[in-house]
Tab-separated table of C-alpha atoms and ligand atoms in Angstrom:
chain	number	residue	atom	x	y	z
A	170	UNK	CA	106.549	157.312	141.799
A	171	UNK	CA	104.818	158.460	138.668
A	172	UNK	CA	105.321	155.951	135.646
A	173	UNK	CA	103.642	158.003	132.134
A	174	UNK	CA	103.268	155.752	129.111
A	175	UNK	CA	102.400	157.127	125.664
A	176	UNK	CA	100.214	154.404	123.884
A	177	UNK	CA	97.063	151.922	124.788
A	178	UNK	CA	98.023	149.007	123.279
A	179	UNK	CA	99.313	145.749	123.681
A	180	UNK	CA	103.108	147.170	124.770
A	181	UNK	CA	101.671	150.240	127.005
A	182	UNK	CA	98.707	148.757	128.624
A	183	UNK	CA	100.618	145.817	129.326
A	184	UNK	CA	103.463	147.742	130.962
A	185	UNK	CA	100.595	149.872	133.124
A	186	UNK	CA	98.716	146.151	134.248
A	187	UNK	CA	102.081	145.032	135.317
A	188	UNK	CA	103.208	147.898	137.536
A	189	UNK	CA	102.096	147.735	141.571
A	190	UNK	CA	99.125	149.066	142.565
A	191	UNK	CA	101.035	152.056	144.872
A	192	UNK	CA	102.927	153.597	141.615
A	193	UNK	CA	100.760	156.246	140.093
A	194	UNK	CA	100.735	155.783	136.315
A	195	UNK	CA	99.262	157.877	133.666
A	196	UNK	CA	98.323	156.193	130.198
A	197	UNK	CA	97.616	158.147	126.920
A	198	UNK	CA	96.414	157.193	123.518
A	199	UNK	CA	95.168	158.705	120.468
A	200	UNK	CA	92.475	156.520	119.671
A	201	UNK	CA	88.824	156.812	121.744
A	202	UNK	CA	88.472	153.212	122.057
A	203	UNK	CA	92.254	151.513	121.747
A	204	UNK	CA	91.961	148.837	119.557
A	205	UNK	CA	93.905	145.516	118.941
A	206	UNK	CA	95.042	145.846	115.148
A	207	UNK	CA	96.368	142.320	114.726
A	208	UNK	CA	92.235	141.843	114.426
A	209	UNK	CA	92.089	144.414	112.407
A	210	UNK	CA	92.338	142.329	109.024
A	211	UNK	CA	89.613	139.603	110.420
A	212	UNK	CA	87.152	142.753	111.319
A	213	UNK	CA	87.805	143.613	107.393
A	214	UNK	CA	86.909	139.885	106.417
A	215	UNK	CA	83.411	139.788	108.641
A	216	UNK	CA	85.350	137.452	110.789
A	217	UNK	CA	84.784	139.387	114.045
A	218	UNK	CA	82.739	142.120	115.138
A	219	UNK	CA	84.036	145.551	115.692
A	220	UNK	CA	83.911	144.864	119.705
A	221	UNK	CA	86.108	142.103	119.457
A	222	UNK	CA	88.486	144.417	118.369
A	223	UNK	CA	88.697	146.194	121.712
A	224	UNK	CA	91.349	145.390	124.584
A	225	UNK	CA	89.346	143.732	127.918
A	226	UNK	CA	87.438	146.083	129.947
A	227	UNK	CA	90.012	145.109	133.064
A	228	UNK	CA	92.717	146.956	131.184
A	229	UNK	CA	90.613	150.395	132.095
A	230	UNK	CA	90.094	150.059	135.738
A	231	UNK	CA	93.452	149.647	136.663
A	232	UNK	CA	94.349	150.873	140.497
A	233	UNK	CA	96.033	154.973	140.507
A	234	UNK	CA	95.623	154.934	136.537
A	235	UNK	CA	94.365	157.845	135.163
A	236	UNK	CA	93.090	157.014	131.149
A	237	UNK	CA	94.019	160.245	128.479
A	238	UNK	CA	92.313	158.586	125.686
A	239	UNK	CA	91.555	160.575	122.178
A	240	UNK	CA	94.432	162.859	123.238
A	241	UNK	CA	98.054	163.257	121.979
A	242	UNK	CA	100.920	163.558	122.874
A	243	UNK	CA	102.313	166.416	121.014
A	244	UNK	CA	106.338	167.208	122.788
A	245	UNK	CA	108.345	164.943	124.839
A	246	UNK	CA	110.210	167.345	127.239
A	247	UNK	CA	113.136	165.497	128.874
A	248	UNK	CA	114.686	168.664	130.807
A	249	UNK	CA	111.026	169.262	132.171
A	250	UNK	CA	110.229	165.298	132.740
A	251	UNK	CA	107.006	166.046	131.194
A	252	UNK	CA	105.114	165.594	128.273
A	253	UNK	CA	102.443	168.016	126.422
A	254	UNK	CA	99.363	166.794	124.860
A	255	UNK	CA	97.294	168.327	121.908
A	256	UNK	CA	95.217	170.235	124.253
A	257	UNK	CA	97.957	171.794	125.818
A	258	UNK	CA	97.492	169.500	129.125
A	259	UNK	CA	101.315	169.466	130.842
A	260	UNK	CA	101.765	165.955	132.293
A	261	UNK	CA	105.070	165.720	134.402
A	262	UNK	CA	106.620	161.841	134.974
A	263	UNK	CA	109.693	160.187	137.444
A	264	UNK	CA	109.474	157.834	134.231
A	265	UNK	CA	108.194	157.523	130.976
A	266	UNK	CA	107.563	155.099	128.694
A	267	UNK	CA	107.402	155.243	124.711
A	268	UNK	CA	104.832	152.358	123.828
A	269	UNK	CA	103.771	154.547	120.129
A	270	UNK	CA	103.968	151.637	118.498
A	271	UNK	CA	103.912	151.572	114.362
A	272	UNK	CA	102.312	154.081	111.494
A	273	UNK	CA	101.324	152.544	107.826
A	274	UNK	CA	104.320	152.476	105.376
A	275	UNK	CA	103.305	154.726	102.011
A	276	UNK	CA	104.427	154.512	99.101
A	277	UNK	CA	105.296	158.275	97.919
A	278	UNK	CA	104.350	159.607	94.588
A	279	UNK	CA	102.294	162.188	94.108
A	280	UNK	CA	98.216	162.705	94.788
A	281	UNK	CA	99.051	159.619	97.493
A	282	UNK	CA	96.992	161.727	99.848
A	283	UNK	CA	94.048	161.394	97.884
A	284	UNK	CA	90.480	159.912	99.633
A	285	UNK	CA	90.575	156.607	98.477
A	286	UNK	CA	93.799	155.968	99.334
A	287	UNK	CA	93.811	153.703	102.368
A	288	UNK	CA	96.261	151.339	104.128
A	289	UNK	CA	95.063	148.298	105.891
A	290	UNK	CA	96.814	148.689	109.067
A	291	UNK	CA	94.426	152.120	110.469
A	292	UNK	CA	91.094	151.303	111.919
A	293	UNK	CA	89.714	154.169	109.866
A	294	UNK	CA	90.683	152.787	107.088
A	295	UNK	CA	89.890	149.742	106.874
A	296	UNK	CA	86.008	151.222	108.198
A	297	UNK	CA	86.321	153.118	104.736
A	298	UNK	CA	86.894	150.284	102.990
A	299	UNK	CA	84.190	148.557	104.771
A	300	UNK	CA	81.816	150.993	104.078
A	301	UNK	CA	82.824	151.989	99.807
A	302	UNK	CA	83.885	148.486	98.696
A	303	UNK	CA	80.435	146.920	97.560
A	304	UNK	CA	79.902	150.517	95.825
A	305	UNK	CA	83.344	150.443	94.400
A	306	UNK	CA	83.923	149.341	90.714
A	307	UNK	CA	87.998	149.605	90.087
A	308	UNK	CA	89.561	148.399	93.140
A	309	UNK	CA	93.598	148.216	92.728
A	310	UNK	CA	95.780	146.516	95.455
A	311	UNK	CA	99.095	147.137	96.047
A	312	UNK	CA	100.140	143.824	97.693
A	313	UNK	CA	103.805	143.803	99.412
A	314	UNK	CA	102.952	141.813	102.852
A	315	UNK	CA	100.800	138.975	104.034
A	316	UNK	CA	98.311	141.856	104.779
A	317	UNK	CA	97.379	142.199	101.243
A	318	UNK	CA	97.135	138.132	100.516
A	319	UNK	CA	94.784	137.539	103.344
A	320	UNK	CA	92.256	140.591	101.882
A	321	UNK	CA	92.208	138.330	98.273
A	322	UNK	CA	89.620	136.662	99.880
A	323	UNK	CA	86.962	139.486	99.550
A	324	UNK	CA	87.407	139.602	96.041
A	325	UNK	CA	86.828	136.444	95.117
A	326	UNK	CA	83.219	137.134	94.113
A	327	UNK	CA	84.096	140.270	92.126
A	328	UNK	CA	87.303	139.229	91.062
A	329	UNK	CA	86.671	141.777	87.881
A	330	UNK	CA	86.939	144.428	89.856
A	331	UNK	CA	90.014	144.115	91.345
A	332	UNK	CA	93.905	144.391	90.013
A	333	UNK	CA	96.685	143.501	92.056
A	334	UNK	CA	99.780	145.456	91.860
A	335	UNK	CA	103.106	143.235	92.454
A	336	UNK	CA	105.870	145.409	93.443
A	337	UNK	CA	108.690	142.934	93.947
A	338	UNK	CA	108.064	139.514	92.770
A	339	UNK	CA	110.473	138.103	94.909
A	340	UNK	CA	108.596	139.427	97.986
A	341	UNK	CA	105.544	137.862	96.538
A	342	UNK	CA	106.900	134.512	96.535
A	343	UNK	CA	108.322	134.857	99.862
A	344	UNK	CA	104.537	135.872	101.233
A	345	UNK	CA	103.167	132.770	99.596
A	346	UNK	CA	105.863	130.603	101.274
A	347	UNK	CA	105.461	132.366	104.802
A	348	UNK	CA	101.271	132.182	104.380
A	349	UNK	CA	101.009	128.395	102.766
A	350	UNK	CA	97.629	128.542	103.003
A	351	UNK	CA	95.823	124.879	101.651
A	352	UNK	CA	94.587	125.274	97.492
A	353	UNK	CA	96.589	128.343	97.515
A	354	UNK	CA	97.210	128.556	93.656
A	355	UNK	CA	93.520	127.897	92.596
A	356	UNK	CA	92.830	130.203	94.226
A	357	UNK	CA	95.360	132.926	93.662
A	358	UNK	CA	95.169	132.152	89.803
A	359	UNK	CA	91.377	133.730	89.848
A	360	UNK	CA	93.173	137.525	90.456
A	361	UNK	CA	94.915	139.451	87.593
A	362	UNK	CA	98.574	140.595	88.500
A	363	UNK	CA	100.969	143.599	87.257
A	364	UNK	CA	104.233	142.819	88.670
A	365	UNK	CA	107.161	144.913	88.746
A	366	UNK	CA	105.490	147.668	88.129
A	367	UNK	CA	105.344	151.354	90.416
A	368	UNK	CA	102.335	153.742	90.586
A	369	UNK	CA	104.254	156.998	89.614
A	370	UNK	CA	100.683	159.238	90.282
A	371	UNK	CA	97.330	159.291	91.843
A	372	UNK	CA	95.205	160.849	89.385
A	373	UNK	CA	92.036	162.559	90.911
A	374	UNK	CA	90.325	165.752	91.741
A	375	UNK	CA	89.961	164.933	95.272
A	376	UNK	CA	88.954	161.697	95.031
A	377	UNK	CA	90.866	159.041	93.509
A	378	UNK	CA	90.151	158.126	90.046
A	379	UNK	CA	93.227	156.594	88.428
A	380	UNK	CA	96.581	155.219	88.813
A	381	UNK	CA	99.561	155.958	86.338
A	382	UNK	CA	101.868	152.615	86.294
A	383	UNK	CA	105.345	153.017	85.670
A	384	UNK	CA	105.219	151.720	82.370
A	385	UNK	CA	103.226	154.645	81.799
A	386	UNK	CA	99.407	152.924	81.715
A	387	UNK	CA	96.793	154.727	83.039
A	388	UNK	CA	94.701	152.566	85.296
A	389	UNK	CA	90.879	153.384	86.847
A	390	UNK	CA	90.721	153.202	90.036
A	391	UNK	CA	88.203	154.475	92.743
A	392	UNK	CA	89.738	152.929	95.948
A	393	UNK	CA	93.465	152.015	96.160
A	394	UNK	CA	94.836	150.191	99.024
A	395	UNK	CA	98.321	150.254	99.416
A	396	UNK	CA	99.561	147.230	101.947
A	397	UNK	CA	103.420	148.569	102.298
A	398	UNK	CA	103.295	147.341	105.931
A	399	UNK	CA	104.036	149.287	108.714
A	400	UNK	CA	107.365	151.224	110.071
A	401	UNK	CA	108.089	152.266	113.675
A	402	UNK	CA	105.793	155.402	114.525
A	403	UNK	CA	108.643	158.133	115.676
A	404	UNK	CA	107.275	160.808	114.823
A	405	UNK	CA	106.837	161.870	118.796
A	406	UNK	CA	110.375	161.646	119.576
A	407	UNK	CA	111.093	164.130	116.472
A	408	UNK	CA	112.791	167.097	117.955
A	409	UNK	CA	114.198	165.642	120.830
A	410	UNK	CA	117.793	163.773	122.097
A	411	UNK	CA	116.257	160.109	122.228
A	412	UNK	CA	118.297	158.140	119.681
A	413	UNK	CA	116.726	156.264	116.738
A	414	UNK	CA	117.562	154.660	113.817
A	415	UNK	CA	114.855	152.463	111.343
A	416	UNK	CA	112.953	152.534	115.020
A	417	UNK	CA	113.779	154.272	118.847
A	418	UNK	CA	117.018	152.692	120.312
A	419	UNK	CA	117.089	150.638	123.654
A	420	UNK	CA	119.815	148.805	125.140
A	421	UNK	CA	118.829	145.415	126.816
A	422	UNK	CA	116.956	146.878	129.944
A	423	UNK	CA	114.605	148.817	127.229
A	424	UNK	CA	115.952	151.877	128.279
A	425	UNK	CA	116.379	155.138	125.655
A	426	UNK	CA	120.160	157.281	126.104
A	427	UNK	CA	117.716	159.633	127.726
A	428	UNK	CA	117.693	159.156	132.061
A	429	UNK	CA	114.035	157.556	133.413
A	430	UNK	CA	112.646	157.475	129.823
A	431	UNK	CA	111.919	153.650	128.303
A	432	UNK	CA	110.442	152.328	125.130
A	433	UNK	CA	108.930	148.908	124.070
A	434	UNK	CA	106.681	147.635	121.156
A	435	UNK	CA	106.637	147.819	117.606
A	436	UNK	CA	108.358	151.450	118.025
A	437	UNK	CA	111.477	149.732	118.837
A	438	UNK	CA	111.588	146.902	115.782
A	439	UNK	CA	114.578	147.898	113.779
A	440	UNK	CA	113.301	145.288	110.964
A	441	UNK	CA	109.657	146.180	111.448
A	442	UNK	CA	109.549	147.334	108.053
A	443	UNK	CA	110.896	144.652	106.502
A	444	UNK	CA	108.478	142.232	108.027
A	445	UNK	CA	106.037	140.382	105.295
A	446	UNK	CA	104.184	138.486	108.011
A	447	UNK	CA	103.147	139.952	111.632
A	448	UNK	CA	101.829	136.707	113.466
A	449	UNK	CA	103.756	136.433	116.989
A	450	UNK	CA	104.634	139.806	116.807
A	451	UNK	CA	101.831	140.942	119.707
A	452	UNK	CA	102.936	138.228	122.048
A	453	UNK	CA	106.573	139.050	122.258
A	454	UNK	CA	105.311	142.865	122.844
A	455	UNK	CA	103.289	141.351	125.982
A	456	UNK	CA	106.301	139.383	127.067
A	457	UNK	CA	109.072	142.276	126.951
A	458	UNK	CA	106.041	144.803	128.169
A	459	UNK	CA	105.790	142.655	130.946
A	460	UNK	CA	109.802	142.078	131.531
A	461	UNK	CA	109.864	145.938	131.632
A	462	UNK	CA	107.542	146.733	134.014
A	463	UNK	CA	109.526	144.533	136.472
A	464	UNK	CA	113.047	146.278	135.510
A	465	UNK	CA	110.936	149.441	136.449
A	466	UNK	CA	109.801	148.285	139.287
A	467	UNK	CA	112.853	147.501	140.769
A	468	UNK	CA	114.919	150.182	140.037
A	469	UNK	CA	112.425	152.811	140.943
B	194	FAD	C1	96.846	144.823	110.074
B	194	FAD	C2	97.736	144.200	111.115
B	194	FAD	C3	97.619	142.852	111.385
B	194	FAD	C4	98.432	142.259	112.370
B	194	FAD	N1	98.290	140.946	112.635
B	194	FAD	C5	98.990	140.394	113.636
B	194	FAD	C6	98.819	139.018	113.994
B	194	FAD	O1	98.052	138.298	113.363
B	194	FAD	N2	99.523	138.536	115.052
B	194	FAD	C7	100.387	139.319	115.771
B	194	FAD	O2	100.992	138.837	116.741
B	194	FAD	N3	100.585	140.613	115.442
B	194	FAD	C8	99.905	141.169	114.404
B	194	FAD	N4	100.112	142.472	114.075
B	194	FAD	C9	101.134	143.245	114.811
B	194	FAD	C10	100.581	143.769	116.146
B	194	FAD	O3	99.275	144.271	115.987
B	194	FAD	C11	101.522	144.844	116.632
B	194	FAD	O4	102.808	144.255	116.800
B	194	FAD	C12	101.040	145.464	117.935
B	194	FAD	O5	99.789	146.091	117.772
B	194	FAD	C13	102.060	146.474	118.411
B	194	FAD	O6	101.654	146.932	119.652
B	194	FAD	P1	102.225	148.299	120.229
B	194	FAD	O7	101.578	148.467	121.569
B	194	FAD	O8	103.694	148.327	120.136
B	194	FAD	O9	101.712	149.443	119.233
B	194	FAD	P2	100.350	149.755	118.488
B	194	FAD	O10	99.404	148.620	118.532
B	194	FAD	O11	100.749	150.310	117.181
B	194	FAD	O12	99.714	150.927	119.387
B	194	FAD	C14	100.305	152.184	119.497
B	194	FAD	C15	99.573	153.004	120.545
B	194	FAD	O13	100.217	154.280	120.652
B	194	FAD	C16	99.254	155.315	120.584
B	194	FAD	N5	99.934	156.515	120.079
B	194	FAD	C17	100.697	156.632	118.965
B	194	FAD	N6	101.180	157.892	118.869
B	194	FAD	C18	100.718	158.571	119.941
B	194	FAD	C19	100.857	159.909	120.399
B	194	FAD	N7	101.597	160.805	119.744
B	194	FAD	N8	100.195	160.278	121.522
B	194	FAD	C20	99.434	159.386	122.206
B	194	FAD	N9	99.281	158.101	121.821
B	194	FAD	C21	99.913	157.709	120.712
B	194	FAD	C22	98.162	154.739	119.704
B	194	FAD	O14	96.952	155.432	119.924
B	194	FAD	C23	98.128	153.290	120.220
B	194	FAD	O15	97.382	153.242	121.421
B	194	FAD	C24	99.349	143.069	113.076
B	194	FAD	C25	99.476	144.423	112.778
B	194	FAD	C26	98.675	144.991	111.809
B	194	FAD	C27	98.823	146.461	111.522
């Protein structure tokens, strides 16, 4: 029995550690090193170090797994039960799991492509920031989760530089209630705030230089992070039969409409883009990643 899983994280590597030793399983990942990205906020804040942000070294030395790691996969080929990856590697499966997790929400308008644009939910991006931000003189945030709250703290030493774009001020209330963090509004009053407005352009030649607002203000700006959140990542099961809506569809037993192939994580949260505040959200992933590896087990 061969069990593939797309995705190193907490949903695939947690499926692939819970599977029995005789099942051959396959596990691939984009990233080099997979990373856990509910640390990724605390690596931006000096609070950990960047090898705390890697899983434990037991996850890679599990029995009959073979590691693809800095590879994609590229087609999902249900007719073929395999999958392709970016270097052309073929891997056929008996099953498959979807564990893609979630991609950064953007907001569009355009020049959003610009350098200097960055979310805070990529590990390269928040290394940019890492690396630009004590260079960086007009620093605009676009604030929509509890992402963009927590970062305040960096600023509080160069407050000047930094403006904080409100989208939706009834979101922003909501994040203060969900975060109710102690001296809250002494602290928050130290920040300037647009609310309600939009960014309708990145203005740059390459780089970004300024934002224009909606109410048509132009705004400098040399690093702009946008915290929209994140959305399910489906961009793998584009072109293919497996049904999704806001994120992949499963039915109780976290099985796709497609025969042997399964899906768990963040790429199956239908309100995953509504979320303002991520805390819990790993554990469940271990929980169900767990649950399915069981369901697989048995049936297979
Ligand atoms: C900034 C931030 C802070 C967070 N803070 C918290 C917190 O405090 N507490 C909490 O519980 N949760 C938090 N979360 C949520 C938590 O990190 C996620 O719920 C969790 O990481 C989801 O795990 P996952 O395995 O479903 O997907 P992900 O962690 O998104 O991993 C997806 C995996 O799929 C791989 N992949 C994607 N596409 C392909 C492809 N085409 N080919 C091969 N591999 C692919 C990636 O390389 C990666 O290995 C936070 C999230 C973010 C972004």
């Amino acid at each position: 029995m061969k069990v593939v899983v797309i995705g190193a994280s907490f949903a695939g590597l947690n499926v692939v550690r819970n599977l029995p030793g005789d099942f051959e399983k396959v596990i691939i990942c984009l990233d080099k090193y997979p990373y856990k990205k509910n640390f990724l906020l605390d690596f931006l804040l000096g609070r950990v170090k960047s090898k705390d942000l890697l899983f434990e070294e037991e996850l890679f030395n599990i029995e009959n797994t073979e590691y693809f790691f800095a590879k994609k996969v590229t087609k999902i080929n249900p007719k073929r039960k395999s999958v392709i990856l970016d270097d052309k590697t073929q891997i056929v499966y008996d099953v498959l799991v979807i564990a893609v997790g979630s991609r950064p929400r953007y907001i569009s308008c355009p020049g959003v492509h610009k350098r200097g644009v960055v979310s805070l939910s990529v590990l390269e991006d928040i290394k940019y920031i890492k690396d630009i931000i004590d260079i960086t003189s007009h620093i605009v945030l676009y604030l929509n989760t509890s992402l963009g709250y927590y970062t305040l703290d960096m600023f509080s030493l160069r407050k000047e530089n930094l403006k904080v774009l409100i989208p939706e001020e009834l979101r922003w209330q909501k994040i203060k209630e969900s975060v109710r963090e102690e001296n809250m509004d002494s602290r928050l009053s130290e920040f300037t705030y647009y609310f309600g407005l939009e960014v309708k352009e990145v203005i740059g030649n390459g780089d970004v230089k300024a934002l224009r607002l909606s109410n048509g203000k132009i705004v400098a700006c040399d690093l702009f992070i946008v915290d929209t959140g994140i959305k399910p990542n489906l961009e793998v099961v584009k072109n293919t039969d497996i049904l999704c809506e806001d994120a992949l569809i499963i039915d109780g037993n976290f099985s796709t409409n497609i025969e042997d192939i399964f899906a768990v994580g963040d790429v199956v949260n239908q309100d995953l883009s509504n979320y303002i505040d991520y805390k819990g959200t790993s554990d469940k992933i271990i929980e169900d990643s767990r649950h399915l590896a069981q369901i697989i087990k048995s049936r297979y």
